[in-house]
Amino acid sequence: MSIQNRRERERAEREQLIVTAARELAETEGWDAVTTRRLAAEIEYSQPVLYSHFKGKDAIMAAVAVQGCADLAVELRAARASATGTREALAAVAATYTSFAGRRPALYDAMFTHLVDLPFATPEAPEALQAAFAEILGAVEPITADGEHAGILTETFWAALHGLVTLMRSGRLPEEAHETRLALLVARFATP
């Protein structure tokens, strides 16, 4: 292995270490606790090393969001693949999406709540963002009626899921009715 290859591998490993530390710290203490100073101490590198990888906290949060979308895409793909029908796939995607948000609130916030410098809903969006959306689209597209735009219907379904997650997390919707809400959402979307 050449010295250049080794340096590139070590750089990628340091970058992953930074992102992982940020995710873990955010999940345990919240995003306010994630600072470059704190991350430098956590991973035992200097702040200039962090800045050689990322411009600052916002860039780190964007990297976390991209990885989170990749994780979400994998979970949504598995849920959709394990479903036996169109309506079941929609229900599985809805349940998996909301479960992901509930299990990983700080990661979800980086992905869909906090302002991050990532292009969404454009061809320039990172592959992981496109993959996560494609999994939701894969569940919604089969229920799209003639004349409807599958992408816009998918955005609407996603917005409904995000709204449920946000309202439940903030205590504005009681959690005990979550399954009923998901069933109603799926029924309305899956009904021609």
CSV table of N, CA, C and O in Angstrom, one decimal, residues 34-156:
chain,number,residue,atom,x,y,z
A,34,VAL,N,-22.7,19.4,21.4
A,34,VAL,CA,-21.7,19.1,20.3
A,34,VAL,C,-21.0,20.4,19.9
A,34,VAL,O,-21.6,21.2,19.2
A,35,THR,N,-19.8,20.5,20.3
A,35,THR,CA,-19.0,21.7,19.9
A,35,THR,C,-17.7,21.1,19.4
A,35,THR,O,-17.3,20.0,19.7
A,36,THR,N,-16.9,21.9,18.6
A,36,THR,CA,-15.7,21.4,18.1
A,36,THR,C,-14.7,21.1,19.2
A,36,THR,O,-13.9,20.2,19.2
A,37,ARG,N,-14.7,22.0,20.2
A,37,ARG,CA,-13.9,21.8,21.4
A,37,ARG,C,-14.2,20.5,22.1
A,37,ARG,O,-13.3,19.7,22.4
A,38,ARG,N,-15.5,20.2,22.3
A,38,ARG,CA,-15.9,19.0,23.0
A,38,ARG,C,-15.5,17.8,22.1
A,38,ARG,O,-15.1,16.7,22.6
A,39,LEU,N,-15.8,17.8,20.8
A,39,LEU,CA,-15.5,16.7,19.9
A,39,LEU,C,-14.0,16.4,19.9
A,39,LEU,O,-13.5,15.3,19.9
A,40,ALA,N,-13.2,17.5,19.9
A,40,ALA,CA,-11.7,17.3,19.9
A,40,ALA,C,-11.3,16.6,21.1
A,40,ALA,O,-10.5,15.7,21.1
A,41,ALA,N,-11.9,16.9,22.3
A,41,ALA,CA,-11.5,16.3,23.5
A,41,ALA,C,-12.0,14.8,23.5
A,41,ALA,O,-11.3,13.9,23.9
A,42,GLU,N,-13.2,14.6,22.9
A,42,GLU,CA,-13.8,13.2,22.9
A,42,GLU,C,-12.9,12.3,22.0
A,42,GLU,O,-12.7,11.1,22.4
A,43,ILE,N,-12.4,12.8,20.9
A,43,ILE,CA,-11.7,11.9,20.0
A,43,ILE,C,-10.2,12.0,20.2
A,43,ILE,O,-9.4,11.3,19.5
A,44,GLU,N,-9.8,12.9,21.1
A,44,GLU,CA,-8.3,13.1,21.4
A,44,GLU,C,-7.5,13.6,20.2
A,44,GLU,O,-6.4,13.1,20.0
A,45,TYR,N,-8.1,14.5,19.5
A,45,TYR,CA,-7.4,15.2,18.4
A,45,TYR,C,-7.6,16.7,18.7
A,45,TYR,O,-8.5,17.1,19.4
A,46,SER,N,-6.7,17.5,18.1
A,46,SER,CA,-6.8,19.0,18.3
A,46,SER,C,-8.0,19.5,17.5
A,46,SER,O,-8.4,18.9,16.5
A,47,GLN,N,-8.4,20.7,17.8
A,47,GLN,CA,-9.5,21.4,17.1
A,47,GLN,C,-9.0,21.6,15.6
A,47,GLN,O,-9.8,21.5,14.7
A,48,PRO,N,-7.8,22.0,15.4
A,48,PRO,CA,-7.3,22.2,14.0
A,48,PRO,C,-7.5,20.9,13.1
A,48,PRO,O,-7.8,21.0,11.9
A,49,VAL,N,-7.3,19.8,13.8
A,49,VAL,CA,-7.5,18.5,13.0
A,49,VAL,C,-9.0,18.4,12.6
A,49,VAL,O,-9.3,18.0,11.5
A,50,LEU,N,-9.9,18.7,13.5
A,50,LEU,CA,-11.3,18.7,13.2
A,50,LEU,C,-11.6,19.7,12.0
A,50,LEU,O,-12.3,19.3,11.1
A,51,TYR,N,-11.0,20.9,12.1
A,51,TYR,CA,-11.3,21.9,11.1
A,51,TYR,C,-10.6,21.5,9.7
A,51,TYR,O,-11.0,22.0,8.7
A,52,SER,N,-9.6,20.6,9.8
A,52,SER,CA,-9.1,20.1,8.5
A,52,SER,C,-10.0,19.2,7.8
A,52,SER,O,-9.9,18.9,6.6
A,53,HIS,N,-11.0,18.7,8.5
A,53,HIS,CA,-12.0,17.8,8.0
A,53,HIS,C,-13.3,18.5,7.7
A,53,HIS,O,-14.0,18.2,6.7
A,54,PHE,N,-13.7,19.3,8.6
A,54,PHE,CA,-15.0,20.0,8.6
A,54,PHE,C,-14.9,21.5,8.9
A,54,PHE,O,-14.0,21.9,9.7
A,55,LYS,N,-15.7,22.3,8.2
A,55,LYS,CA,-15.6,23.8,8.5
A,55,LYS,C,-16.1,24.2,9.8
A,55,LYS,O,-15.8,25.2,10.3
A,56,GLY,N,-16.9,23.3,10.4
A,56,GLY,CA,-17.4,23.6,11.8
A,56,GLY,C,-18.5,22.7,12.1
A,56,GLY,O,-18.8,21.6,11.4
A,57,LYS,N,-19.3,23.0,13.2
A,57,LYS,CA,-20.3,22.1,13.7
A,57,LYS,C,-21.4,21.9,12.6
A,57,LYS,O,-21.9,20.8,12.5
A,58,ASP,N,-21.7,22.9,11.8
A,58,ASP,CA,-22.8,22.7,10.8
A,58,ASP,C,-22.4,21.7,9.8
A,58,ASP,O,-23.2,20.9,9.4
A,59,ALA,N,-21.1,21.7,9.4
A,59,ALA,CA,-20.6,20.7,8.4
A,59,ALA,C,-20.6,19.3,9.0
A,59,ALA,O,-20.9,18.3,8.3
A,60,ILE,N,-20.3,19.2,10.3
A,60,ILE,CA,-20.3,17.9,11.0
A,60,ILE,C,-21.8,17.4,11.0
A,60,ILE,O,-22.0,16.3,10.8
A,61,MET,N,-22.7,18.3,11.4
A,61,MET,CA,-24.1,17.9,11.5
A,61,MET,C,-24.6,17.5,10.1
A,61,MET,O,-25.4,16.5,10.0
A,62,ALA,N,-24.2,18.1,9.0
A,62,ALA,CA,-24.6,17.7,7.7
A,62,ALA,C,-24.0,16.3,7.4
A,62,ALA,O,-24.8,15.5,6.8
A,63,ALA,N,-22.8,16.0,7.8
A,63,ALA,CA,-22.2,14.7,7.6
A,63,ALA,C,-23.0,13.6,8.4
A,63,ALA,O,-23.3,12.5,7.9
A,64,VAL,N,-23.4,14.0,9.6
A,64,VAL,CA,-24.2,13.1,10.4
A,64,VAL,C,-25.6,12.9,9.7
A,64,VAL,O,-26.1,11.8,9.7
A,65,ALA,N,-26.2,13.9,9.2
A,65,ALA,CA,-27.5,13.8,8.5
A,65,ALA,C,-27.4,12.9,7.3
A,65,ALA,O,-28.2,12.0,7.1
A,66,VAL,N,-26.3,13.0,6.5
A,66,VAL,CA,-26.1,12.1,5.4
A,66,VAL,C,-26.0,10.7,5.8
A,66,VAL,O,-26.7,9.8,5.2
A,67,GLN,N,-25.2,10.4,6.8
A,67,GLN,CA,-25.1,9.0,7.3
A,67,GLN,C,-26.4,8.5,7.9
A,67,GLN,O,-26.8,7.4,7.7
A,68,GLY,N,-27.2,9.4,8.6
A,68,GLY,CA,-28.5,9.0,9.1
A,68,GLY,C,-29.4,8.7,8.0
A,68,GLY,O,-30.2,7.7,8.1
A,69,CYS,N,-29.4,9.4,6.9
A,69,CYS,CA,-30.3,9.1,5.8
A,69,CYS,C,-29.9,7.7,5.2
A,69,CYS,O,-30.8,7.0,4.7
A,70,ALA,N,-28.6,7.4,5.1
A,70,ALA,CA,-28.2,6.1,4.6
A,70,ALA,C,-28.7,5.0,5.5
A,70,ALA,O,-29.2,4.0,5.1
A,71,ASP,N,-28.6,5.2,6.9
A,71,ASP,CA,-29.1,4.3,7.8
A,71,ASP,C,-30.6,4.1,7.6
A,71,ASP,O,-31.2,3.0,7.7
A,72,LEU,N,-31.3,5.2,7.5
A,72,LEU,CA,-32.8,5.2,7.3
A,72,LEU,C,-33.2,4.4,6.0
A,72,LEU,O,-34.1,3.6,6.0
A,73,ALA,N,-32.4,4.7,5.0
A,73,ALA,CA,-32.7,4.0,3.7
A,73,ALA,C,-32.6,2.5,3.8
A,73,ALA,O,-33.4,1.8,3.3
A,74,VAL,N,-31.6,2.0,4.6
A,74,VAL,CA,-31.4,0.6,4.8
A,74,VAL,C,-32.6,0.0,5.5
A,74,VAL,O,-33.2,-1.0,5.2
A,75,GLU,N,-33.0,0.7,6.6
A,75,GLU,CA,-34.2,0.2,7.4
A,75,GLU,C,-35.5,0.2,6.6
A,75,GLU,O,-36.3,-0.7,6.7
A,76,LEU,N,-35.7,1.3,5.8
A,76,LEU,CA,-36.9,1.4,5.0
A,76,LEU,C,-36.9,0.3,3.9
A,76,LEU,O,-38.0,-0.3,3.6
A,77,ARG,N,-35.8,0.1,3.3
A,77,ARG,CA,-35.7,-0.9,2.2
A,77,ARG,C,-36.0,-2.3,2.8
A,77,ARG,O,-36.8,-3.1,2.2
A,78,ALA,N,-35.5,-2.6,4.0
A,78,ALA,CA,-35.8,-3.9,4.6
A,78,ALA,C,-37.2,-4.0,5.0
A,78,ALA,O,-37.9,-5.1,4.8
A,79,ALA,N,-37.8,-3.0,5.5
A,79,ALA,CA,-39.3,-3.0,5.8
A,79,ALA,C,-40.1,-3.2,4.6
A,79,ALA,O,-41.0,-4.0,4.6
A,80,ARG,N,-39.8,-2.5,3.5
A,80,ARG,CA,-40.6,-2.6,2.3
A,80,ARG,C,-40.4,-3.9,1.7
A,80,ARG,O,-41.4,-4.5,1.2
A,81,ALA,N,-39.2,-4.5,1.7
A,81,ALA,CA,-39.0,-5.8,1.1
A,81,ALA,C,-39.6,-6.9,1.9
A,81,ALA,O,-40.0,-7.9,1.3
A,82,SER,N,-39.8,-6.7,3.2
A,82,SER,CA,-40.4,-7.8,3.9
A,82,SER,C,-42.0,-7.8,3.9
A,82,SER,O,-42.6,-8.7,4.3
A,83,ALA,N,-42.5,-6.7,3.3
A,83,ALA,CA,-44.0,-6.6,3.2
A,83,ALA,C,-44.5,-7.5,2.1
A,83,ALA,O,-43.9,-7.7,1.1
A,84,THR,N,-45.8,-8.0,2.3
A,84,THR,CA,-46.3,-8.9,1.3
A,84,THR,C,-47.3,-8.2,0.3
A,84,THR,O,-47.7,-8.9,-0.6
A,85,GLY,N,-47.6,-7.0,0.5
A,85,GLY,CA,-48.5,-6.3,-0.4
A,85,GLY,C,-48.3,-4.8,-0.4
A,85,GLY,O,-47.5,-4.3,0.3
A,86,THR,N,-49.0,-4.1,-1.3
A,86,THR,CA,-48.8,-2.7,-1.4
A,86,THR,C,-49.2,-1.9,-0.2
A,86,THR,O,-48.4,-1.1,0.3
A,87,ARG,N,-50.3,-2.2,0.4
A,87,ARG,CA,-50.7,-1.5,1.6
A,87,ARG,C,-49.8,-1.9,2.8
A,87,ARG,O,-49.5,-1.0,3.6
A,88,GLU,N,-49.4,-3.1,2.8
A,88,GLU,CA,-48.5,-3.6,3.9
A,88,GLU,C,-47.1,-2.9,3.8
A,88,GLU,O,-46.5,-2.6,4.8
A,89,ALA,N,-46.7,-2.7,2.5
A,89,ALA,CA,-45.4,-2.0,2.3
A,89,ALA,C,-45.5,-0.6,2.8
A,89,ALA,O,-44.6,0.0,3.5
A,90,LEU,N,-46.6,0.1,2.5
A,90,LEU,CA,-46.8,1.5,3.0
A,90,LEU,C,-46.9,1.5,4.5
A,90,LEU,O,-46.2,2.4,5.1
A,91,ALA,N,-47.6,0.6,5.1
A,91,ALA,CA,-47.6,0.5,6.6
A,91,ALA,C,-46.3,0.2,7.2
A,91,ALA,O,-45.9,0.8,8.2
A,92,ALA,N,-45.5,-0.7,6.6
A,92,ALA,CA,-44.2,-1.0,7.1
A,92,ALA,C,-43.2,0.2,7.0
A,92,ALA,O,-42.5,0.4,7.9
A,93,VAL,N,-43.3,0.9,5.9
A,93,VAL,CA,-42.5,2.1,5.7
A,93,VAL,C,-42.8,3.2,6.8
A,93,VAL,O,-42.0,3.8,7.4
A,94,ALA,N,-44.1,3.4,7.0
A,94,ALA,CA,-44.6,4.4,7.9
A,94,ALA,C,-44.1,4.0,9.3
A,94,ALA,O,-43.6,4.8,10.1
A,95,ALA,N,-44.3,2.7,9.7
A,95,ALA,CA,-43.9,2.3,11.1
A,95,ALA,C,-42.4,2.4,11.2
A,95,ALA,O,-41.9,2.8,12.3
A,96,THR,N,-41.7,2.0,10.2
A,96,THR,CA,-40.2,2.0,10.3
A,96,THR,C,-39.7,3.5,10.4
A,96,THR,O,-38.8,3.8,11.2
A,97,TYR,N,-40.3,4.3,9.6
A,97,TYR,CA,-39.8,5.7,9.6
A,97,TYR,C,-40.1,6.4,11.0
A,97,TYR,O,-39.2,7.0,11.6
A,98,THR,N,-41.3,6.2,11.6
A,98,THR,CA,-41.6,6.8,12.9
A,98,THR,C,-40.8,6.1,14.0
A,98,THR,O,-40.4,6.8,14.9
A,99,SER,N,-40.5,4.8,13.9
A,99,SER,CA,-39.7,4.1,14.9
A,99,SER,C,-38.3,4.6,14.8
A,99,SER,O,-37.7,4.9,15.9
A,100,PHE,N,-37.7,4.8,13.6
A,100,PHE,CA,-36.4,5.4,13.5
A,100,PHE,C,-36.3,6.7,14.2
A,100,PHE,O,-35.4,7.0,15.0
A,101,ALA,N,-37.3,7.6,14.0
A,101,ALA,CA,-37.3,8.9,14.6
A,101,ALA,C,-37.3,8.8,16.1
A,101,ALA,O,-36.7,9.6,16.8
A,102,GLY,N,-38.1,7.9,16.6
A,102,GLY,CA,-38.3,7.7,18.0
A,102,GLY,C,-37.0,7.1,18.7
A,102,GLY,O,-36.7,7.5,19.8
A,103,ARG,N,-36.4,6.2,18.0
A,103,ARG,CA,-35.2,5.6,18.6
A,103,ARG,C,-33.9,6.5,18.5
A,103,ARG,O,-33.0,6.3,19.3
A,104,ARG,N,-33.9,7.4,17.5
A,104,ARG,CA,-32.7,8.2,17.3
A,104,ARG,C,-33.1,9.7,17.2
A,104,ARG,O,-32.9,10.3,16.1
A,105,PRO,N,-33.6,10.3,18.2
A,105,PRO,CA,-34.1,11.7,18.1
A,105,PRO,C,-33.1,12.7,17.6
A,105,PRO,O,-33.4,13.6,16.8
A,106,ALA,N,-31.9,12.7,18.2
A,106,ALA,CA,-30.9,13.7,17.8
A,106,ALA,C,-30.5,13.5,16.3
A,106,ALA,O,-30.3,14.4,15.6
A,107,LEU,N,-30.3,12.2,15.9
A,107,LEU,CA,-30.0,11.9,14.5
A,107,LEU,C,-31.1,12.4,13.6
A,107,LEU,O,-30.9,13.1,12.6
A,108,TYR,N,-32.3,12.1,14.0
A,108,TYR,CA,-33.5,12.6,13.2
A,108,TYR,C,-33.5,14.1,13.1
A,108,TYR,O,-33.8,14.6,12.0
A,109,ASP,N,-33.2,14.8,14.2
A,109,ASP,CA,-33.2,16.2,14.2
A,109,ASP,C,-32.1,16.7,13.2
A,109,ASP,O,-32.4,17.7,12.4
A,110,ALA,N,-31.0,16.1,13.2
A,110,ALA,CA,-29.9,16.5,12.2
A,110,ALA,C,-30.4,16.3,10.8
A,110,ALA,O,-30.1,17.1,9.9
A,111,MET,N,-31.1,15.2,10.6
A,111,MET,CA,-31.6,14.9,9.2
A,111,MET,C,-32.7,15.8,8.7
A,111,MET,O,-32.7,16.2,7.6
A,112,PHE,N,-33.7,16.1,9.6
A,112,PHE,CA,-34.9,16.7,9.1
A,112,PHE,C,-35.4,17.9,9.9
A,112,PHE,O,-36.5,18.4,9.5
A,113,THR,N,-34.8,18.3,11.0
A,113,THR,CA,-35.3,19.4,11.8
A,113,THR,C,-34.3,20.6,11.8
A,113,THR,O,-34.7,21.7,11.5
A,114,HIS,N,-33.1,20.3,12.1
A,114,HIS,CA,-32.1,21.4,12.1
A,114,HIS,C,-31.7,21.8,10.7
A,114,HIS,O,-31.7,21.0,9.8
A,115,LEU,N,-31.4,23.1,10.6
A,115,LEU,CA,-31.0,23.6,9.3
A,115,LEU,C,-29.5,23.1,9.0
A,115,LEU,O,-28.6,23.4,9.8
A,116,VAL,N,-29.4,22.3,7.9
A,116,VAL,CA,-28.1,21.9,7.5
A,116,VAL,C,-27.9,22.3,6.1
A,116,VAL,O,-28.8,22.4,5.3
A,117,ASP,N,-26.6,22.4,5.7
A,117,ASP,CA,-26.3,22.9,4.4
A,117,ASP,C,-26.2,21.7,3.4
A,117,ASP,O,-25.1,21.2,3.1
A,118,LEU,N,-27.4,21.1,3.1
A,118,LEU,CA,-27.5,20.0,2.2
A,118,LEU,C,-28.6,20.3,1.2
A,118,LEU,O,-29.6,20.9,1.6
A,119,PRO,N,-28.4,20.0,-0.1
A,119,PRO,CA,-29.5,20.2,-1.0
A,119,PRO,C,-30.5,19.0,-0.9
A,119,PRO,O,-30.1,17.9,-1.0
A,120,PHE,N,-31.7,19.4,-0.6
A,120,PHE,CA,-32.8,18.4,-0.6
A,120,PHE,C,-33.6,18.5,-1.8
A,120,PHE,O,-33.7,19.6,-2.4
A,121,ALA,N,-34.2,17.4,-2.3
A,121,ALA,CA,-35.2,17.5,-3.4
A,121,ALA,C,-34.6,18.1,-4.7
A,121,ALA,O,-35.3,18.7,-5.4
A,122,THR,N,-33.3,17.8,-4.9
A,122,THR,CA,-32.7,18.2,-6.1
A,122,THR,C,-31.8,17.1,-6.6
A,122,THR,O,-31.4,16.2,-5.8
A,123,PRO,N,-31.4,17.1,-7.9
A,123,PRO,CA,-30.5,16.1,-8.3
A,123,PRO,C,-29.1,16.1,-7.7
A,123,PRO,O,-28.4,15.2,-7.6
A,124,GLU,N,-28.8,17.3,-7.1
A,124,GLU,CA,-27.5,17.5,-6.4
A,124,GLU,C,-27.5,16.9,-5.0
A,124,GLU,O,-26.5,16.9,-4.3
A,125,ALA,N,-28.7,16.5,-4.5
A,125,ALA,CA,-28.7,15.9,-3.1
A,125,ALA,C,-27.8,14.7,-3.0
A,125,ALA,O,-27.7,13.9,-4.0
A,126,PRO,N,-27.2,14.6,-1.9
A,126,PRO,CA,-26.3,13.4,-1.7
A,126,PRO,C,-27.1,12.1,-1.9
A,126,PRO,O,-28.3,12.0,-1.7
A,127,GLU,N,-26.4,11.1,-2.4
A,127,GLU,CA,-27.0,9.8,-2.7
A,127,GLU,C,-27.8,9.2,-1.6
A,127,GLU,O,-28.9,8.7,-1.7
A,128,ALA,N,-27.3,9.4,-0.3
A,128,ALA,CA,-28.0,8.8,0.8
A,128,ALA,C,-29.4,9.5,1.0
A,128,ALA,O,-30.4,8.8,1.4
A,129,LEU,N,-29.5,10.8,0.8
A,129,LEU,CA,-30.8,11.5,0.9
A,129,LEU,C,-31.7,11.0,-0.2
A,129,LEU,O,-32.9,10.7,0.0
A,130,GLN,N,-31.2,10.8,-1.4
A,130,GLN,CA,-32.0,10.3,-2.5
A,130,GLN,C,-32.5,8.9,-2.2
A,130,GLN,O,-33.6,8.5,-2.6
A,131,ALA,N,-31.6,8.1,-1.7
A,131,ALA,CA,-31.9,6.7,-1.4
A,131,ALA,C,-33.1,6.6,-0.3
A,131,ALA,O,-34.0,5.8,-0.5
A,132,ALA,N,-33.0,7.4,0.7
A,132,ALA,CA,-34.1,7.4,1.7
A,132,ALA,C,-35.4,7.8,1.1
A,132,ALA,O,-36.4,7.1,1.3
A,133,PHE,N,-35.4,8.8,0.3
A,133,PHE,CA,-36.6,9.3,-0.3
A,133,PHE,C,-37.1,8.2,-1.3
A,133,PHE,O,-38.3,7.9,-1.4
A,134,ALA,N,-36.2,7.6,-2.0
A,134,ALA,CA,-36.6,6.5,-3.0
A,134,ALA,C,-37.3,5.4,-2.3
A,134,ALA,O,-38.2,4.8,-2.9
A,135,GLU,N,-36.9,5.1,-1.1
A,135,GLU,CA,-37.6,4.0,-0.4
A,135,GLU,C,-39.0,4.3,0.0
A,135,GLU,O,-39.9,3.5,-0.1
A,136,ILE,N,-39.2,5.6,0.4
A,136,ILE,CA,-40.6,6.0,0.7
A,136,ILE,C,-41.4,6.1,-0.7
A,136,ILE,O,-42.5,5.6,-0.7
A,137,LEU,N,-40.8,6.6,-1.7
A,137,LEU,CA,-41.4,6.6,-3.0
A,137,LEU,C,-41.8,5.2,-3.5
A,137,LEU,O,-42.9,5.0,-4.0
A,138,GLY,N,-40.9,4.3,-3.2
A,138,GLY,CA,-41.2,2.9,-3.6
A,138,GLY,C,-42.5,2.3,-3.0
A,138,GLY,O,-43.1,1.4,-3.5
A,139,ALA,N,-42.8,2.8,-1.8
A,139,ALA,CA,-44.0,2.4,-1.1
A,139,ALA,C,-45.2,3.2,-1.6
A,139,ALA,O,-46.3,2.6,-1.6
A,140,VAL,N,-45.0,4.4,-1.9
A,140,VAL,CA,-46.2,5.3,-2.3
A,140,VAL,C,-46.5,5.1,-3.8
A,140,VAL,O,-47.7,5.2,-4.1
A,141,GLU,N,-45.5,5.0,-4.6
A,141,GLU,CA,-45.8,4.9,-6.1
A,141,GLU,C,-46.9,3.9,-6.5
A,141,GLU,O,-47.7,4.3,-7.3
A,142,PRO,N,-46.9,2.7,-5.9
A,142,PRO,CA,-47.9,1.8,-6.3
A,142,PRO,C,-49.4,2.2,-6.0
A,142,PRO,O,-50.3,1.7,-6.6
A,143,ILE,N,-49.5,3.1,-5.1
A,143,ILE,CA,-50.9,3.6,-4.7
A,143,ILE,C,-51.2,4.9,-5.4
A,143,ILE,O,-52.3,5.5,-5.1
A,144,THR,N,-50.3,5.4,-6.2
A,144,THR,CA,-50.5,6.7,-6.9
A,144,THR,C,-51.6,6.5,-8.0
A,144,THR,O,-51.5,5.6,-8.9
A,145,ALA,N,-52.6,7.3,-8.0
A,145,ALA,CA,-53.7,7.2,-9.0
A,145,ALA,C,-53.3,7.9,-10.3
A,145,ALA,O,-52.3,8.7,-10.3
A,146,ASP,N,-54.0,7.6,-11.3
A,146,ASP,CA,-53.7,8.2,-12.6
A,146,ASP,C,-53.9,9.7,-12.5
A,146,ASP,O,-54.8,10.2,-11.8
A,147,GLY,N,-53.0,10.4,-13.0
A,147,GLY,CA,-53.0,11.9,-13.0
A,147,GLY,C,-52.3,12.5,-11.8
A,147,GLY,O,-52.1,13.7,-11.7
A,148,GLU,N,-52.0,11.6,-10.8
A,148,GLU,CA,-51.3,12.1,-9.6
A,148,GLU,C,-49.8,12.1,-9.8
A,148,GLU,O,-49.3,11.2,-10.6
A,149,HIS,N,-49.1,12.9,-9.2
A,149,HIS,CA,-47.6,13.0,-9.3
A,149,HIS,C,-47.0,12.2,-8.2
A,149,HIS,O,-47.2,12.5,-7.0
A,150,ALA,N,-46.4,11.0,-8.5
A,150,ALA,CA,-45.9,10.1,-7.4
A,150,ALA,C,-44.9,10.8,-6.5
A,150,ALA,O,-45.0,10.6,-5.2
A,151,GLY,N,-44.1,11.7,-7.0
A,151,GLY,CA,-43.1,12.4,-6.1
A,151,GLY,C,-43.8,13.3,-5.2
A,151,GLY,O,-43.4,13.4,-4.0
A,152,ILE,N,-44.8,14.1,-5.6
A,152,ILE,CA,-45.5,15.0,-4.8
A,152,ILE,C,-46.3,14.3,-3.7
A,152,ILE,O,-46.4,14.6,-2.6
A,153,LEU,N,-46.9,13.2,-4.2
A,153,LEU,CA,-47.7,12.3,-3.2
A,153,LEU,C,-46.8,11.8,-2.1
A,153,LEU,O,-47.1,11.7,-1.0
A,154,THR,N,-45.6,11.4,-2.5
A,154,THR,CA,-44.6,10.9,-1.6
A,154,THR,C,-44.2,11.9,-0.6
A,154,THR,O,-44.0,11.7,0.6
A,155,GLU,N,-43.9,13.2,-1.1
A,155,GLU,CA,-43.6,14.3,-0.2
A,155,GLU,C,-44.7,14.5,0.8
A,155,GLU,O,-44.4,14.8,1.9
A,156,THR,N,-45.9,14.4,0.3
A,156,THR,CA,-47.0,14.6,1.2
A,156,THR,C,-47.1,13.5,2.3
A,156,THR,O,-47.3,13.8,3.5
